[in-house]
Tab-separated table of N, CA, C and O in Angstrom:
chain	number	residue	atom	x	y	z
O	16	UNK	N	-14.192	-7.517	9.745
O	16	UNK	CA	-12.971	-7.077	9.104
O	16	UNK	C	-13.324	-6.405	7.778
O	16	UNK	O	-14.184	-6.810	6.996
O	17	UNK	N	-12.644	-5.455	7.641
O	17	UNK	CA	-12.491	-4.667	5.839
O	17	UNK	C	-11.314	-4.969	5.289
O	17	UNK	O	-10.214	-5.141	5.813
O	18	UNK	N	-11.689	-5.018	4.082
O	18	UNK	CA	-10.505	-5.283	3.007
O	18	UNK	C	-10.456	-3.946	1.867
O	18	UNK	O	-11.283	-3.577	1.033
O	19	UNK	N	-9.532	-3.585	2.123
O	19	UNK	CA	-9.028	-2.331	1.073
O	19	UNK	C	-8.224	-2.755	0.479
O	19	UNK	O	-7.439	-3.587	0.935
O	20	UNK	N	-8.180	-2.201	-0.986
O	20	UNK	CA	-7.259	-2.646	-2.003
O	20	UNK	C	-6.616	-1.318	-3.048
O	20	UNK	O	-7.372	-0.611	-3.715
O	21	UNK	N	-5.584	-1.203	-3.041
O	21	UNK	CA	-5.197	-0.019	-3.583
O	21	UNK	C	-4.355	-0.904	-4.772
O	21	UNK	O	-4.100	-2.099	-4.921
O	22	UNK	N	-3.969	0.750	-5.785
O	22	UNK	CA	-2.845	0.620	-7.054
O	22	UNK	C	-2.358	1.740	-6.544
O	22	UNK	O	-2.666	2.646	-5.769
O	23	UNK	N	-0.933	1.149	-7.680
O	23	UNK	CA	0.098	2.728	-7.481
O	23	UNK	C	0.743	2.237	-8.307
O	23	UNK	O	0.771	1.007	-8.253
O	24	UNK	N	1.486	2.851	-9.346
O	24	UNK	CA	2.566	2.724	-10.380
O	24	UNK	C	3.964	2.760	-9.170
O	24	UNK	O	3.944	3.263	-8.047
O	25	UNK	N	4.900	2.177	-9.732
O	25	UNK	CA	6.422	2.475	-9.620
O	25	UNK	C	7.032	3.433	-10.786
O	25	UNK	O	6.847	2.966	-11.910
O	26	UNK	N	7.611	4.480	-10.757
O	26	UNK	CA	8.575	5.035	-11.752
O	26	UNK	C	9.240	3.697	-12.904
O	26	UNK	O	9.997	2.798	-12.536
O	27	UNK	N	8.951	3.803	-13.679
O	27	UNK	CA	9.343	2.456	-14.816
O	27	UNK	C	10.663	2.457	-14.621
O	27	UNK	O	11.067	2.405	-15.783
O	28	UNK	N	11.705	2.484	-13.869
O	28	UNK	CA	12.488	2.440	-13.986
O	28	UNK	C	13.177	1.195	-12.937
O	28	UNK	O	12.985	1.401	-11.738
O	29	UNK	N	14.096	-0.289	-13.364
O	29	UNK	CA	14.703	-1.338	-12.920
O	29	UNK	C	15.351	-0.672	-11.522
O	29	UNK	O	14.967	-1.091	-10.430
O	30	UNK	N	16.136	0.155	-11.600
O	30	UNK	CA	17.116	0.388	-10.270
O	30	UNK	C	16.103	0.421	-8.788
O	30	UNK	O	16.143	-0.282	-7.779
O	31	UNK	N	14.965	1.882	-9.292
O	31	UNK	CA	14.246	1.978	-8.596
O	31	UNK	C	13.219	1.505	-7.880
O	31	UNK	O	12.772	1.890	-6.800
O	32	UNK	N	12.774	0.330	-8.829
O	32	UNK	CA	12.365	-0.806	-8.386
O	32	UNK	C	12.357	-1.604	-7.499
O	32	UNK	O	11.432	-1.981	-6.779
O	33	UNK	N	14.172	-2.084	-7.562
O	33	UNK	CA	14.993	-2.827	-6.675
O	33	UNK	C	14.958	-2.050	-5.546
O	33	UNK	O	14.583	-2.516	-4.470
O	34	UNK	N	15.325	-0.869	-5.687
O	34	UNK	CA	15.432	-0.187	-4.291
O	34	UNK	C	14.186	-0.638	-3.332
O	34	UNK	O	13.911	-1.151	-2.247
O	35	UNK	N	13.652	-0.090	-4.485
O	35	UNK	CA	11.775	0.607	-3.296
O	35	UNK	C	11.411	-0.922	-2.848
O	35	UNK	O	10.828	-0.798	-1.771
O	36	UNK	N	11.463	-1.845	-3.073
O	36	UNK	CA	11.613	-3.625	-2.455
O	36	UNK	C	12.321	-3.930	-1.590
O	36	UNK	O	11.943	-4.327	-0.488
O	37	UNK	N	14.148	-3.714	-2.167
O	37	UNK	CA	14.637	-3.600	-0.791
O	37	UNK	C	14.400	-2.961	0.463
O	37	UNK	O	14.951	-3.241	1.528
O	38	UNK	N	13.249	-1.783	0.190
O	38	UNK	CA	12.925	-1.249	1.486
O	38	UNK	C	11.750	-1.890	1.975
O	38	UNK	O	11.359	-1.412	3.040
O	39	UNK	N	11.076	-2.816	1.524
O	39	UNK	CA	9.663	-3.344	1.968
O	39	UNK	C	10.509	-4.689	2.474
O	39	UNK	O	9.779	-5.613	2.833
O	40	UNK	N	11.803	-4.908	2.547
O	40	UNK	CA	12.307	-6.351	2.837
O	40	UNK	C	11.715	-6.560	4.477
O	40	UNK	O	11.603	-5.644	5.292
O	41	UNK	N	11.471	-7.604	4.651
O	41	UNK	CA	11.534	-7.789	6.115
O	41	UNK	C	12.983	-7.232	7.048
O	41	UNK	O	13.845	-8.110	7.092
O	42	UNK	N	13.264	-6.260	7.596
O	42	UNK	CA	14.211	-5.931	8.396
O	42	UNK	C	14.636	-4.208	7.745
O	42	UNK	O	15.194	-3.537	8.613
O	43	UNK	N	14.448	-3.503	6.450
O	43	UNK	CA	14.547	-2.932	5.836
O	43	UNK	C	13.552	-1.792	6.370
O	43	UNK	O	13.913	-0.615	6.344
O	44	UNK	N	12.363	-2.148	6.827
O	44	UNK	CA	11.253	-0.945	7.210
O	44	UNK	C	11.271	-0.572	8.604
O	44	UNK	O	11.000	-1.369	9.502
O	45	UNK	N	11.619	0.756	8.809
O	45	UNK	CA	11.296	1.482	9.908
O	45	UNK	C	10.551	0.753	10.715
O	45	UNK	O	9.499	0.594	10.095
O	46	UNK	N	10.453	0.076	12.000
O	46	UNK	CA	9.597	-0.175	12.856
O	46	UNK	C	8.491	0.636	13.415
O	46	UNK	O	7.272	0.501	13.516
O	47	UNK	N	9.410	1.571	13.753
O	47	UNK	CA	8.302	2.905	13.741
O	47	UNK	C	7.177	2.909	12.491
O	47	UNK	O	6.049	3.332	12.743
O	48	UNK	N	7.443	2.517	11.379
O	48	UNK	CA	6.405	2.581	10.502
O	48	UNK	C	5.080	1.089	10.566
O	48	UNK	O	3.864	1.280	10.522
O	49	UNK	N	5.597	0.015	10.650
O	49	UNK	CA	4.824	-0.969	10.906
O	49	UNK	C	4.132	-0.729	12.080
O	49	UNK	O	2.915	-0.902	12.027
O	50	UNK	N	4.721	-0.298	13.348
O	50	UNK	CA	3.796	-0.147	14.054
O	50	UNK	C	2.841	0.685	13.965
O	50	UNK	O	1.894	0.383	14.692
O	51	UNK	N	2.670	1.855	13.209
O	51	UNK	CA	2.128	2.951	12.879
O	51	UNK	C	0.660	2.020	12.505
O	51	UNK	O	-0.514	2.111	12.865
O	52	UNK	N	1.480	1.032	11.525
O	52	UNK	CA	-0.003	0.566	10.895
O	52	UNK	C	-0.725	-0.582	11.585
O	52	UNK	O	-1.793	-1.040	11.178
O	53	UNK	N	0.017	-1.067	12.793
O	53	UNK	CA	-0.944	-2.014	13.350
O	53	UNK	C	-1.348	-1.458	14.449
O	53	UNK	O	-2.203	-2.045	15.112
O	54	UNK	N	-0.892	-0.367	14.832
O	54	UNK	CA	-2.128	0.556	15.739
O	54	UNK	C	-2.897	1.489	15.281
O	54	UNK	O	-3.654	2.151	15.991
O	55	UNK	N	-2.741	1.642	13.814
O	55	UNK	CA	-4.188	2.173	13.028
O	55	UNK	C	-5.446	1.454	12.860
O	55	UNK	O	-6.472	1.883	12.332
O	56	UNK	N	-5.199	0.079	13.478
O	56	UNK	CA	-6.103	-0.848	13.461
O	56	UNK	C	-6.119	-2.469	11.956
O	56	UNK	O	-6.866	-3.442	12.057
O	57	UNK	N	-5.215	-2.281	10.905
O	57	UNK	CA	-4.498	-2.956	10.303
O	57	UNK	C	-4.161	-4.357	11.184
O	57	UNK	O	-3.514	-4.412	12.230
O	58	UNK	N	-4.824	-5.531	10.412
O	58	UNK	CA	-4.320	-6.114	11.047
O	58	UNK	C	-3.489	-7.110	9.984
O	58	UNK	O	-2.669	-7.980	10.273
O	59	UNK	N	-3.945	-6.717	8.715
O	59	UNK	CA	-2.493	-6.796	7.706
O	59	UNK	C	-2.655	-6.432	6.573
O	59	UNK	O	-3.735	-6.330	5.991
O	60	UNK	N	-1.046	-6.086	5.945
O	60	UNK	CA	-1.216	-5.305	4.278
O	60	UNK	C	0.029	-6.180	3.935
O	60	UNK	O	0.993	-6.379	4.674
O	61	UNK	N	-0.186	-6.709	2.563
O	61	UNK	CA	0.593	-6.835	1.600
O	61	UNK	C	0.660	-6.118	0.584
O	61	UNK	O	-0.366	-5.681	0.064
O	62	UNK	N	1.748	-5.886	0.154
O	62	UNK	CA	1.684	-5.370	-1.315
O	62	UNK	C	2.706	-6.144	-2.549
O	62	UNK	O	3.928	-6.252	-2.442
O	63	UNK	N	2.082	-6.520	-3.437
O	63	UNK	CA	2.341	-6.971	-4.861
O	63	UNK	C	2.586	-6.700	-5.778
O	63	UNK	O	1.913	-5.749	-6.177
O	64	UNK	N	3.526	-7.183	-6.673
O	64	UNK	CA	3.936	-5.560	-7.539
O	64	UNK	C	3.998	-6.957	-9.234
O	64	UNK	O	4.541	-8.061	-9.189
O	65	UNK	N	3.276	-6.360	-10.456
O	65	UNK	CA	3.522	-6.716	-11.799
O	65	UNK	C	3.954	-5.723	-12.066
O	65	UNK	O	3.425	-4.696	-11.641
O	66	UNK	N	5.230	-5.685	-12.982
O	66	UNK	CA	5.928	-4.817	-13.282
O	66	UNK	C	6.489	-3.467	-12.274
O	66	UNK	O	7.353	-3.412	-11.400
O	67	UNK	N	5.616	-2.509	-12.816
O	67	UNK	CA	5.978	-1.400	-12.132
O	67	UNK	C	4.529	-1.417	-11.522
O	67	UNK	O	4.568	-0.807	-10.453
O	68	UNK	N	3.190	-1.911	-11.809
O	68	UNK	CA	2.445	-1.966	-10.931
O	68	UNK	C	2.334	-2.526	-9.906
O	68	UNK	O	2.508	-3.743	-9.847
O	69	UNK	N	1.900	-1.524	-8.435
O	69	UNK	CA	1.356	-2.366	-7.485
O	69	UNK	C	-0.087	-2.540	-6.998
O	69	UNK	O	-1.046	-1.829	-7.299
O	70	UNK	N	-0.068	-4.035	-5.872
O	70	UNK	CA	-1.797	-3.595	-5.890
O	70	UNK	C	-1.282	-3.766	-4.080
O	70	UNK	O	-0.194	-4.215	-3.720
O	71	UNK	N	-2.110	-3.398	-3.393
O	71	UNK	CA	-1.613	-3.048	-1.917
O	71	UNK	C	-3.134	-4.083	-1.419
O	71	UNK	O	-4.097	-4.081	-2.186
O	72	UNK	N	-3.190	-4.939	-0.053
O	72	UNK	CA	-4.421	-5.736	0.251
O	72	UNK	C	-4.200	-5.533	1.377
O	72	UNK	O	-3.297	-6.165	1.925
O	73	UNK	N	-5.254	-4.215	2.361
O	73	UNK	CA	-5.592	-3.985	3.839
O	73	UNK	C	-6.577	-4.858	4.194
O	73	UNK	O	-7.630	-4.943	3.563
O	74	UNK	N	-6.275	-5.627	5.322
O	74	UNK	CA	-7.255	-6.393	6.309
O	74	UNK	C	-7.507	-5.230	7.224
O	74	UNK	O	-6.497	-4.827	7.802
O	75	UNK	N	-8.454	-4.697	7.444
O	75	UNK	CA	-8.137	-3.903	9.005
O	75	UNK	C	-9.571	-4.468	9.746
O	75	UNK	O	-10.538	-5.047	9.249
O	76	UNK	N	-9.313	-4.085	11.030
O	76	UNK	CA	-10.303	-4.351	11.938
O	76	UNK	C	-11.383	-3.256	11.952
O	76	UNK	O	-11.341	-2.262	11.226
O	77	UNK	N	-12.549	-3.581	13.020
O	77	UNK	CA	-13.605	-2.813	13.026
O	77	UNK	C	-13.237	-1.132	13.475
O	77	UNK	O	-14.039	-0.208	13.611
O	78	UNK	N	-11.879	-1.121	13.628
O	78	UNK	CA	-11.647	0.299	14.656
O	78	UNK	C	-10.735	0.902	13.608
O	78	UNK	O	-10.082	1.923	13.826
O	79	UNK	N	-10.719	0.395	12.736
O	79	UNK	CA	-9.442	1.190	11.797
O	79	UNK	C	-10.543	2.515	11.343
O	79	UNK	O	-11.737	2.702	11.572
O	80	UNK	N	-9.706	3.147	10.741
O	80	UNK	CA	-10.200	4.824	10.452
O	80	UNK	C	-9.437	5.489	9.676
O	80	UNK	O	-8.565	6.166	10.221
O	81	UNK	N	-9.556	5.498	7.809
O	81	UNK	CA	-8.332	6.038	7.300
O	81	UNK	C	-8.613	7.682	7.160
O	81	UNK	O	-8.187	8.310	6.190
O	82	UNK	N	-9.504	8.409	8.418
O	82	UNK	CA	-9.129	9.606	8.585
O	82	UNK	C	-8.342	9.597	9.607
O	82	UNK	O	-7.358	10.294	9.359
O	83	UNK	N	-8.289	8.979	11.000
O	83	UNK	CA	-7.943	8.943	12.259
O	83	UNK	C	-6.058	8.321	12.141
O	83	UNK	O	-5.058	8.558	12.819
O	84	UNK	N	-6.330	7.454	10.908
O	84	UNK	CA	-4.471	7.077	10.757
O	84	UNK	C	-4.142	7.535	9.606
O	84	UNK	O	-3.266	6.939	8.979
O	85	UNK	N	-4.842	8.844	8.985
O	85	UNK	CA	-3.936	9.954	8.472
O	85	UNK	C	-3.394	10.918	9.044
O	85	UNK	O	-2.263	11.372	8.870
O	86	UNK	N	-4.576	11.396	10.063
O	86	UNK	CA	-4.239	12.179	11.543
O	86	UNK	C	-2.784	11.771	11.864
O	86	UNK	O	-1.747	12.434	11.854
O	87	UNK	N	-3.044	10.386	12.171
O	87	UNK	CA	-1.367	9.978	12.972
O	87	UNK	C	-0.409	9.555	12.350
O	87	UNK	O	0.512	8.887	12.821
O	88	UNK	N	-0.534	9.886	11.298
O	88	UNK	CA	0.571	9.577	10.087
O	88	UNK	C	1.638	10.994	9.760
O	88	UNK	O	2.834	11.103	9.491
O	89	UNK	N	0.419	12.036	9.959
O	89	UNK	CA	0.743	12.922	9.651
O	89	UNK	C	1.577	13.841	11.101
O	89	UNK	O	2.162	14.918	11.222
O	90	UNK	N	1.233	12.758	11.959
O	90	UNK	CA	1.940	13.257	13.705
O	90	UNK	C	3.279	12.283	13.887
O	90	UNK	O	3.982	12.056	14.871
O	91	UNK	N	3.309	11.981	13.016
O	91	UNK	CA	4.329	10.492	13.556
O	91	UNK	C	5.682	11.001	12.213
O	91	UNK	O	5.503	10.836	11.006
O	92	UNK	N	6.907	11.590	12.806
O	92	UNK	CA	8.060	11.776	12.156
O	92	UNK	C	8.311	10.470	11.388
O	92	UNK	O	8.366	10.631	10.169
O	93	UNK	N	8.446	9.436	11.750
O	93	UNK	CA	8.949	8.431	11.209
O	93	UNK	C	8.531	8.074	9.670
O	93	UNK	O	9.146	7.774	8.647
O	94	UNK	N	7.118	8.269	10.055
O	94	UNK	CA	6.139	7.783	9.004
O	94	UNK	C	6.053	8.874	8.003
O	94	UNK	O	6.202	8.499	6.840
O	95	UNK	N	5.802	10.419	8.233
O	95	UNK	CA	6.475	11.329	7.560
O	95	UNK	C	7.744	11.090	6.854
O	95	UNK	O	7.796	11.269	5.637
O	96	UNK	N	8.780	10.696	7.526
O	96	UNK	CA	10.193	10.713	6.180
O	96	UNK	C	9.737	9.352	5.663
O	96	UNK	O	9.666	9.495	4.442
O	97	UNK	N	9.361	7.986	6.009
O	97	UNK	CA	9.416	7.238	5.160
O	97	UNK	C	7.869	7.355	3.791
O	97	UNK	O	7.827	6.537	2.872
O	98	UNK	N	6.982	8.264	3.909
O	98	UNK	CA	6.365	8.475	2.563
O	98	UNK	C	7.176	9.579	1.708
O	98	UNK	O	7.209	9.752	0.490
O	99	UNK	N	7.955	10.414	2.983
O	99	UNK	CA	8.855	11.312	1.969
O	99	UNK	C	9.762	10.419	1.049
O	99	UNK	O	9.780	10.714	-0.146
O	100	UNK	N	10.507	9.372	1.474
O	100	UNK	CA	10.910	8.085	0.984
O	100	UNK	C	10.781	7.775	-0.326
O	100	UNK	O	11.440	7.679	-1.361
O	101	UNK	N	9.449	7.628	0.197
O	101	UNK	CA	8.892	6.539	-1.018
O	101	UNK	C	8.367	6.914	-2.224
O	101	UNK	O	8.251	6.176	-3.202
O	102	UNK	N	7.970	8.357	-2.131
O	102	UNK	CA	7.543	9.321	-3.046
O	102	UNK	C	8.504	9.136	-4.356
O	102	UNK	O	7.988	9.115	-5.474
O	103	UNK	N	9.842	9.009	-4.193
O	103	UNK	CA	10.644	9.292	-5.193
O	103	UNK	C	10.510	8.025	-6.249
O	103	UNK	O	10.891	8.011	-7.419
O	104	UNK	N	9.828	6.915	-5.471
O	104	UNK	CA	9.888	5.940	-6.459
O	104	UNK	C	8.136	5.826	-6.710
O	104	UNK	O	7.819	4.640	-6.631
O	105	UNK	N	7.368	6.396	-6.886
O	105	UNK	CA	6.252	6.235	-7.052
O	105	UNK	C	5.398	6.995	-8.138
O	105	UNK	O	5.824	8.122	-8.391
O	106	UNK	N	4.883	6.811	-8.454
O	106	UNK	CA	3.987	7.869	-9.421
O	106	UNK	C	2.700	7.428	-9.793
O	106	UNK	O	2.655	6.234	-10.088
O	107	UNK	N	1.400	8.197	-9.878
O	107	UNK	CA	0.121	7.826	-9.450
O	107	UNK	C	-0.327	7.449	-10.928
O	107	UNK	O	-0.027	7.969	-12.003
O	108	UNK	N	-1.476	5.938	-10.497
O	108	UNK	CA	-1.834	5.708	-11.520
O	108	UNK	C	-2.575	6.601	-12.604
O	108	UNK	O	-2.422	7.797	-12.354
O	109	UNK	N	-3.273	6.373	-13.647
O	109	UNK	CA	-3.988	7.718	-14.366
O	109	UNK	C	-5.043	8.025	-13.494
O	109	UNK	O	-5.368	9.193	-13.280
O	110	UNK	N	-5.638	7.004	-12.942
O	110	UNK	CA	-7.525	7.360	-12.359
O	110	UNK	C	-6.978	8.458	-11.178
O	110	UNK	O	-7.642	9.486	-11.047
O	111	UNK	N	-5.872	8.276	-10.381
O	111	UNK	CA	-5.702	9.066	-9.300
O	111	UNK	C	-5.593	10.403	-9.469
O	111	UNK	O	-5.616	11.185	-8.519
O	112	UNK	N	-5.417	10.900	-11.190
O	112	UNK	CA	-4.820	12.466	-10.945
O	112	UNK	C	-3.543	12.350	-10.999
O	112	UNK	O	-2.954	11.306	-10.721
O	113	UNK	N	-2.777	13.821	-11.504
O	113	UNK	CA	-1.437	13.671	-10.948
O	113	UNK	C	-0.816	13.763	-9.752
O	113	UNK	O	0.403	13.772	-9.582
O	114	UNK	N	-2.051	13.862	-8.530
O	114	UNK	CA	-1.313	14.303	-7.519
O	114	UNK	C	-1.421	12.942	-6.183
O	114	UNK	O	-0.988	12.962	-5.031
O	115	UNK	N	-2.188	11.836	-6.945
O	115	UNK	CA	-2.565	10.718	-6.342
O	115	UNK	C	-1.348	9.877	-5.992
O	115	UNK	O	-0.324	9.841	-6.676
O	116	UNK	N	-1.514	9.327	-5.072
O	116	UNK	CA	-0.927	7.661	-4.618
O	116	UNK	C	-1.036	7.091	-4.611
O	116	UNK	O	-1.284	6.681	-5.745
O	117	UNK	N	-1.091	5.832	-3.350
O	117	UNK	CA	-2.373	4.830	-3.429
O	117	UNK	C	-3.850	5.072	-3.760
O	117	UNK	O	-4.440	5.976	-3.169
O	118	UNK	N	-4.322	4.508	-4.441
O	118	UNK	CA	-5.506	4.647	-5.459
O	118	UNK	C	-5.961	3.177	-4.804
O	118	UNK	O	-5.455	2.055	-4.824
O	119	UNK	N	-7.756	4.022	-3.929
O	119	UNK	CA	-8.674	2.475	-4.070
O	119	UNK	C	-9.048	1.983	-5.313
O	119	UNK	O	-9.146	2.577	-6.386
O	120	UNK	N	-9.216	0.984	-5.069
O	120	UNK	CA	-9.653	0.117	-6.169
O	120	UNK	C	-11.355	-0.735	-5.911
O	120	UNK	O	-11.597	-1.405	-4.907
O	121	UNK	N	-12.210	-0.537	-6.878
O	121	UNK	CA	-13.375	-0.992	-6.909
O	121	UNK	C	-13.400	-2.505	-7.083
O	121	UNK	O	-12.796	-3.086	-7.984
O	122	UNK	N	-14.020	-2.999	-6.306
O	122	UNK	CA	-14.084	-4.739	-6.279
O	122	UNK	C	-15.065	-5.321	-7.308
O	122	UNK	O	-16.197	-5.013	-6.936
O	123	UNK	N	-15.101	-5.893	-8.224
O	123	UNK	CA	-16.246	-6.167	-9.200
O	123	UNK	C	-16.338	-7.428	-9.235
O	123	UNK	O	-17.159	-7.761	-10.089
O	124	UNK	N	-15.645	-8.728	-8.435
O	124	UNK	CA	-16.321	-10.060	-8.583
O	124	UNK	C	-15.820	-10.264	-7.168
O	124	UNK	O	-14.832	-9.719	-6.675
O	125	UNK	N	-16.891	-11.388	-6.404
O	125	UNK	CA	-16.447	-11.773	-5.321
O	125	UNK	C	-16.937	-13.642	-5.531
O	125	UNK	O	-18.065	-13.939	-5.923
O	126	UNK	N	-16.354	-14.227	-5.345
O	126	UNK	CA	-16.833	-15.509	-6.037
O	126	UNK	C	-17.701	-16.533	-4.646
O	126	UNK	O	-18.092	-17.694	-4.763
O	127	UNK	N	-17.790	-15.790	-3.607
O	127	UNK	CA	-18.666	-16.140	-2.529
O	127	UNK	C	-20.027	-15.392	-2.499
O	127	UNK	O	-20.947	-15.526	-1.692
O	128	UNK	N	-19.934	-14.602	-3.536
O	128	UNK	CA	-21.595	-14.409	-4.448
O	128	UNK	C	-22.111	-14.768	-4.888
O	128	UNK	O	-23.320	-14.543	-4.846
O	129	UNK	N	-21.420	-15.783	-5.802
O	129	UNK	CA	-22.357	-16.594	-7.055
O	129	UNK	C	-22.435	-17.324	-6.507
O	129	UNK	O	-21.790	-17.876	-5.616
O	130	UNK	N	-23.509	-17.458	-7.123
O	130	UNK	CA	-24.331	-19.366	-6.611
O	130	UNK	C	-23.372	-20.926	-7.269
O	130	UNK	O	-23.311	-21.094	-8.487
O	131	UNK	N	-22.952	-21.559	-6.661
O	131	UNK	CA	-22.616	-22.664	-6.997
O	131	UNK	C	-23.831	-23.429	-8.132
O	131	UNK	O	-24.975	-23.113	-8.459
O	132	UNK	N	-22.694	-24.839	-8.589
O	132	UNK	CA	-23.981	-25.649	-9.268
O	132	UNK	C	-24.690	-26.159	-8.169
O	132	UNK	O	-25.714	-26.819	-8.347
């Protein structure tokens, strides 16, 4: 299994906030879109939000491919309007550029590295 970990700002703004959550509610997201991501090979993502930051945590399996489920992201209507969606409440952290989104994130401690006493 791989673990990917992304950031992304929210627009600082309370309303938009609420919204862009209410759409991650359980019953709130396109089906068409979840499935998108568990036949990209995903076999799960959360995302977490401090403040207006979020941090996003991909499990995917050995077959995932984030060229192969951009390919089908980019074939799949559904999944098309819902990043058109989501765009409005988003805005890329600084490291991404202005034209960034989800932004990987570099892992710098894993605590099944260090040696115990």
């Amino acid at each position: 299994m791989t673990r990917i970990c992304l950031a992304l700002d929210l627009v600082d703004d309370a309303d938009l906030i609420a919204e862009y959550e209410h759409w991650h509610r359980v019953g709130n997201t396109d089906p068409a879109v979840t499935q998108s991501i568990r036949d990209a090979g995903i076999d799960n993502m959360e995302i977490y939000r401090a403040d207006n930051r979020l941090f996003m945590i991909i499990d995917a399996s050995a077959a995932y491919s984030a060229e192969r489920k951009a390919a089908a992201d980019a074939a799949n209507p559904a999944v098309v309007a819902w990043v058109a969606k989501m765009q409005r409440f988003q805005q890329p952290i600084p490291a991404a550029g202005p034209d960034g989104t989800w932004h990987p994130m570099d892992r710098i401690f894993r605590l099944t590295e260090h040696p115990g006493l």
